[in-house]
Tab-separated table of C-alpha atoms in Angstrom:
chain	number	residue	atom	x	y	z
A	20	UNK	CA	153.052	-102.849	-55.122
A	21	UNK	CA	150.556	-100.026	-54.560
A	22	UNK	CA	147.314	-100.571	-56.454
A	23	UNK	CA	146.196	-97.788	-58.782
A	24	UNK	CA	143.427	-95.833	-57.079
A	25	UNK	CA	140.058	-95.501	-58.792
A	26	UNK	CA	138.652	-91.972	-58.693
A	27	UNK	CA	135.172	-92.886	-59.917
A	28	UNK	CA	132.693	-91.929	-57.196
A	29	UNK	CA	130.368	-94.787	-56.230
A	30	UNK	CA	128.800	-93.761	-52.909
A	31	UNK	CA	127.911	-90.130	-52.235
A	32	UNK	CA	126.643	-89.169	-48.767
A	33	UNK	CA	125.377	-85.611	-48.470
A	34	UNK	CA	124.537	-83.785	-45.204
A	35	UNK	CA	123.159	-86.982	-43.708
A	36	UNK	CA	121.473	-86.853	-40.338
A	37	UNK	CA	119.494	-89.343	-38.270
A	38	UNK	CA	117.365	-88.381	-35.261
A	39	UNK	CA	115.662	-90.819	-32.889
A	40	UNK	CA	113.127	-90.369	-30.111
A	41	UNK	CA	114.289	-91.396	-26.639
A	42	UNK	CA	112.034	-92.993	-24.021
A	43	UNK	CA	110.869	-89.555	-22.880
A	44	UNK	CA	109.933	-88.549	-26.417
A	45	UNK	CA	112.868	-86.175	-26.844
A	46	UNK	CA	114.823	-85.949	-30.097
A	47	UNK	CA	118.281	-87.531	-29.952
A	48	UNK	CA	120.687	-86.911	-32.835
A	49	UNK	CA	122.550	-90.132	-33.708
A	50	UNK	CA	124.249	-88.741	-36.834
A	51	UNK	CA	124.557	-85.094	-37.801
A	52	UNK	CA	125.502	-83.491	-41.133
A	53	UNK	CA	127.810	-86.228	-42.471
A	54	UNK	CA	129.103	-85.801	-46.024
A	55	UNK	CA	131.432	-88.332	-47.625
A	56	UNK	CA	132.364	-89.500	-51.138
A	57	UNK	CA	133.582	-93.077	-51.593
A	58	UNK	CA	135.275	-94.174	-54.808
A	59	UNK	CA	134.683	-97.449	-56.576
A	60	UNK	CA	136.981	-100.165	-55.227
A	61	UNK	CA	137.995	-98.236	-52.106
A	62	UNK	CA	138.355	-99.802	-48.676
A	63	UNK	CA	136.872	-97.295	-46.235
A	64	UNK	CA	136.634	-97.703	-42.456
A	65	UNK	CA	134.088	-95.900	-40.302
A	66	UNK	CA	135.863	-95.655	-36.964
A	67	UNK	CA	134.648	-94.402	-33.630
A	68	UNK	CA	133.636	-95.190	-30.069
A	69	UNK	CA	130.312	-96.750	-29.120
A	70	UNK	CA	127.416	-94.384	-29.728
A	71	UNK	CA	129.076	-92.291	-32.426
A	72	UNK	CA	126.636	-93.346	-35.150
A	73	UNK	CA	128.936	-95.424	-37.348
A	74	UNK	CA	126.550	-98.393	-37.570
A	75	UNK	CA	123.610	-96.038	-38.119
A	76	UNK	CA	125.494	-94.486	-41.037
A	77	UNK	CA	126.239	-97.927	-42.473
A	78	UNK	CA	122.567	-98.895	-42.153
A	79	UNK	CA	121.545	-95.765	-44.071
A	80	UNK	CA	123.817	-96.793	-46.938
A	81	UNK	CA	122.361	-100.319	-46.832
A	82	UNK	CA	118.724	-99.125	-46.885
A	83	UNK	CA	118.180	-100.546	-43.396
A	84	UNK	CA	117.672	-97.089	-41.860
A	85	UNK	CA	115.912	-94.049	-43.274
A	86	UNK	CA	117.864	-90.800	-42.752
A	87	UNK	CA	116.062	-87.864	-41.177
A	88	UNK	CA	118.094	-85.346	-43.184
A	89	UNK	CA	120.296	-85.448	-46.271
A	90	UNK	CA	120.675	-88.311	-48.691
A	91	UNK	CA	122.734	-91.241	-49.932
A	92	UNK	CA	123.249	-91.884	-53.636
A	93	UNK	CA	125.017	-94.917	-55.067
A	94	UNK	CA	125.940	-94.520	-58.721
A	95	UNK	CA	123.064	-92.019	-58.860
A	96	UNK	CA	120.531	-94.436	-57.340
A	97	UNK	CA	118.864	-94.552	-53.942
A	98	UNK	CA	119.961	-97.248	-51.464
A	99	UNK	CA	116.589	-98.980	-51.964
A	100	UNK	CA	117.123	-99.180	-55.728
A	101	UNK	CA	120.602	-100.616	-55.175
A	102	UNK	CA	119.370	-103.121	-52.588
A	103	UNK	CA	116.637	-104.375	-54.914
A	104	UNK	CA	119.308	-104.997	-57.551
A	105	UNK	CA	121.239	-107.148	-55.014
A	106	UNK	CA	124.312	-104.916	-55.208
A	107	UNK	CA	124.933	-105.000	-51.429
A	108	UNK	CA	126.583	-107.774	-49.468
A	109	UNK	CA	126.174	-107.270	-45.704
A	110	UNK	CA	128.385	-108.925	-43.074
A	111	UNK	CA	126.992	-108.508	-39.563
A	112	UNK	CA	128.939	-108.628	-36.301
A	113	UNK	CA	127.586	-112.126	-35.617
A	114	UNK	CA	127.530	-114.739	-38.414
A	115	UNK	CA	123.758	-115.463	-38.070
A	116	UNK	CA	124.050	-118.897	-39.673
A	117	UNK	CA	121.228	-121.442	-39.652
A	118	UNK	CA	122.238	-124.423	-37.513
A	119	UNK	CA	120.113	-126.897	-39.475
A	120	UNK	CA	121.703	-126.006	-42.813
A	121	UNK	CA	125.161	-127.123	-43.877
A	122	UNK	CA	127.853	-124.574	-44.612
A	123	UNK	CA	127.130	-124.908	-48.329
A	124	UNK	CA	123.387	-124.516	-47.812
A	125	UNK	CA	123.971	-121.393	-45.694
A	126	UNK	CA	125.987	-119.834	-48.509
A	127	UNK	CA	123.350	-120.867	-51.043
A	128	UNK	CA	120.448	-119.305	-49.108
A	129	UNK	CA	120.474	-115.800	-50.705
A	130	UNK	CA	120.833	-117.446	-54.127
A	131	UNK	CA	117.764	-119.572	-53.414
A	132	UNK	CA	115.851	-116.400	-52.608
A	133	UNK	CA	116.976	-115.025	-55.986
A	134	UNK	CA	115.528	-118.169	-57.652
A	135	UNK	CA	118.835	-119.325	-59.093
A	136	UNK	CA	118.975	-122.898	-60.292
A	137	UNK	CA	120.343	-125.674	-58.096
A	138	UNK	CA	123.370	-126.009	-60.375
A	139	UNK	CA	124.088	-122.257	-60.269
A	140	UNK	CA	123.768	-122.177	-56.496
A	141	UNK	CA	126.051	-125.158	-56.027
A	142	UNK	CA	128.755	-123.810	-58.326
A	143	UNK	CA	128.674	-120.315	-56.826
A	144	UNK	CA	128.739	-121.604	-53.244
A	145	UNK	CA	131.661	-123.855	-54.158
A	146	UNK	CA	133.538	-120.905	-55.628
A	147	UNK	CA	132.909	-118.691	-52.605
A	148	UNK	CA	133.871	-121.381	-50.095
A	149	UNK	CA	137.100	-121.982	-51.979
A	150	UNK	CA	137.806	-118.245	-51.887
A	151	UNK	CA	137.483	-118.152	-48.084
A	152	UNK	CA	139.374	-121.426	-47.610
A	153	UNK	CA	136.430	-123.554	-46.476
A	154	UNK	CA	135.668	-125.768	-49.468
A	155	UNK	CA	136.571	-128.876	-47.449
A	156	UNK	CA	133.983	-127.885	-44.816
A	157	UNK	CA	131.045	-127.449	-47.220
A	158	UNK	CA	129.081	-130.337	-45.682
A	159	UNK	CA	129.778	-129.404	-42.066
A	160	UNK	CA	127.257	-127.621	-39.860
A	161	UNK	CA	127.929	-124.236	-38.203
A	162	UNK	CA	128.195	-125.803	-34.727
A	163	UNK	CA	131.191	-127.808	-35.998
A	164	UNK	CA	133.131	-124.651	-36.907
A	165	UNK	CA	135.153	-122.184	-34.867
A	166	UNK	CA	134.022	-118.560	-34.569
A	167	UNK	CA	136.521	-117.443	-37.195
A	168	UNK	CA	135.384	-120.137	-39.626
A	169	UNK	CA	131.751	-119.167	-39.088
A	170	UNK	CA	132.586	-115.571	-39.951
A	171	UNK	CA	134.290	-116.755	-43.135
A	172	UNK	CA	131.046	-118.522	-44.064
A	173	UNK	CA	129.263	-115.233	-43.390
A	174	UNK	CA	131.630	-113.438	-45.778
A	175	UNK	CA	131.227	-116.172	-48.410
A	176	UNK	CA	127.445	-115.841	-48.198
A	177	UNK	CA	127.619	-112.045	-48.580
A	178	UNK	CA	129.886	-112.365	-51.625
A	179	UNK	CA	127.812	-115.131	-53.197
A	180	UNK	CA	125.296	-112.742	-54.736
A	181	UNK	CA	128.181	-110.947	-56.523
A	182	UNK	CA	127.575	-107.551	-54.891
A	183	UNK	CA	129.354	-104.402	-55.987
A	184	UNK	CA	129.588	-103.153	-52.400
A	185	UNK	CA	130.496	-105.087	-49.256
A	186	UNK	CA	129.175	-103.570	-46.018
A	187	UNK	CA	130.747	-104.921	-42.815
A	188	UNK	CA	129.603	-104.067	-39.292
A	189	UNK	CA	132.392	-104.895	-36.793
A	190	UNK	CA	132.707	-108.418	-38.243
A	191	UNK	CA	135.807	-109.417	-36.254
A	192	UNK	CA	135.169	-107.722	-32.900
A	193	UNK	CA	134.267	-110.949	-31.080
A	194	UNK	CA	137.324	-112.890	-32.240
A	195	UNK	CA	140.699	-113.426	-30.580
A	196	UNK	CA	143.679	-111.482	-31.912
A	197	UNK	CA	145.290	-114.455	-33.689
A	198	UNK	CA	142.101	-115.291	-35.596
A	199	UNK	CA	141.447	-111.618	-36.284
A	200	UNK	CA	144.877	-111.111	-37.882
A	201	UNK	CA	144.359	-114.137	-40.136
A	202	UNK	CA	140.954	-112.858	-41.225
A	203	UNK	CA	142.377	-109.401	-41.893
A	204	UNK	CA	144.783	-110.917	-44.399
A	205	UNK	CA	142.038	-113.109	-45.872
A	206	UNK	CA	139.725	-110.122	-46.280
A	207	UNK	CA	142.390	-108.027	-47.989
A	208	UNK	CA	143.178	-110.902	-50.371
A	209	UNK	CA	139.486	-111.311	-51.240
A	210	UNK	CA	139.154	-107.555	-51.694
A	211	UNK	CA	142.083	-107.528	-54.143
A	212	UNK	CA	140.677	-110.494	-56.059
A	213	UNK	CA	137.124	-109.154	-56.322
A	214	UNK	CA	137.689	-105.368	-56.488
A	215	UNK	CA	134.650	-104.679	-54.289
A	216	UNK	CA	134.017	-101.387	-52.595
A	217	UNK	CA	134.212	-102.073	-48.846
A	218	UNK	CA	132.634	-99.973	-46.110
A	219	UNK	CA	133.887	-101.364	-42.794
A	220	UNK	CA	132.694	-100.358	-39.318
A	221	UNK	CA	135.098	-100.776	-36.394
A	222	UNK	CA	136.076	-99.244	-33.059
A	223	UNK	CA	139.626	-100.642	-33.321
A	224	UNK	CA	142.155	-98.047	-34.513
A	225	UNK	CA	144.884	-100.533	-35.490
A	226	UNK	CA	142.381	-102.606	-37.449
A	227	UNK	CA	141.146	-99.562	-39.359
A	228	UNK	CA	144.665	-98.387	-40.215
A	229	UNK	CA	145.820	-101.838	-41.319
A	230	UNK	CA	142.887	-102.491	-43.646
A	231	UNK	CA	141.893	-99.155	-45.100
A	232	UNK	CA	142.626	-96.698	-47.875
A	233	UNK	CA	140.979	-94.018	-45.746
A	234	UNK	CA	139.807	-93.953	-42.139
A	235	UNK	CA	136.715	-91.843	-41.488
A	236	UNK	CA	136.650	-90.835	-37.834
A	237	UNK	CA	133.262	-90.278	-36.225
A	238	UNK	CA	133.011	-88.492	-32.898
A	239	UNK	CA	129.970	-88.779	-30.622
A	240	UNK	CA	127.262	-86.549	-29.112
A	241	UNK	CA	126.049	-86.105	-31.790
A	242	UNK	CA	127.722	-88.432	-34.286
A	243	UNK	CA	129.644	-86.405	-36.830
A	244	UNK	CA	132.548	-86.895	-39.201
A	245	UNK	CA	135.468	-85.250	-37.434
A	246	UNK	CA	138.353	-86.346	-39.686
A	247	UNK	CA	139.293	-88.344	-42.773
A	248	UNK	CA	142.782	-89.835	-42.640
A	249	UNK	CA	144.511	-91.110	-45.783
A	250	UNK	CA	146.378	-94.367	-45.104
A	251	UNK	CA	149.421	-94.430	-47.366
A	252	UNK	CA	150.801	-97.836	-46.367
A	253	UNK	CA	151.867	-99.887	-49.359
A	254	UNK	CA	149.727	-102.746	-50.597
A	255	UNK	CA	149.589	-105.642	-50.235
A	256	UNK	CA	149.633	-105.126	-46.485
A	257	UNK	CA	151.693	-107.416	-44.282
A	258	UNK	CA	151.610	-108.048	-40.544
A	259	UNK	CA	155.191	-106.795	-40.330
A	260	UNK	CA	153.927	-103.318	-41.223
A	261	UNK	CA	152.342	-103.106	-37.778
A	262	UNK	CA	155.844	-102.983	-36.279
A	263	UNK	CA	156.957	-99.980	-38.343
A	264	UNK	CA	157.272	-96.413	-37.130
A	265	UNK	CA	155.024	-95.180	-39.945
A	266	UNK	CA	152.184	-97.503	-38.947
A	267	UNK	CA	152.362	-96.245	-35.379
A	268	UNK	CA	152.454	-92.649	-36.617
A	269	UNK	CA	149.223	-93.261	-38.547
A	270	UNK	CA	147.626	-94.864	-35.484
A	271	UNK	CA	148.560	-91.799	-33.427
A	272	UNK	CA	147.219	-89.440	-36.101
A	273	UNK	CA	143.884	-91.255	-36.119
A	274	UNK	CA	143.705	-91.393	-32.316
A	275	UNK	CA	144.427	-87.678	-32.027
A	276	UNK	CA	141.673	-86.812	-34.527
A	277	UNK	CA	138.814	-87.805	-32.205
A	278	UNK	CA	136.648	-85.086	-30.725
A	279	UNK	CA	134.514	-85.388	-27.621
A	280	UNK	CA	135.456	-88.945	-26.774
A	281	UNK	CA	138.115	-91.607	-26.971
A	282	UNK	CA	138.172	-95.261	-27.976
């Protein structure tokens, strides 16, 4: 059954631009004049080829990169104000887990930094590991887990602080297709259960179409928002949808919306 869409704006990006200096001291525009409104509870993909600025845009939302032009507002606040309130969960491309800490202790780490009690940390880590299907591996170490399991720990850790917004930077790009499909379904289940707003960076068209409410296509040189494609596939999504004519039509529509480059 299709979920009712929320029309309450949560993230507002206005005329955002980011310029870097190259090795010769020349200005290089990574992102140029991007404007985008994201509603509360939406699953949005930023899609584009390497060098189109999608990760730079994500980092601006996360307060990891200062824009040169324009602004980001999240429920009327700056990204820094939102970050200081621990309303972001960030999932990087690589899990970045600490080898000397157990799975549970890795999930607990941000909660330790927030000075939560040992009991609170334990209970929350337990809850998050159960959500991602790894409760039985709580006392294992990262080296004992597969790549897909490590990324689940990464997601559990990001969700542990109870963020309003989940920011994901190509989290499944290094995984095989079988593991990736399983994690797609897991992520969509978690998204339904938690009602987070998700901003997801990818260069994979099929992945973006399968996961998203809307696909925001960025084209390079300089990075700009060239199209926004509504994905009207029913939810919950199933793997069988990938075999349908409509899914392939959406993939073609997204592919044909790129300007100045291809994926």
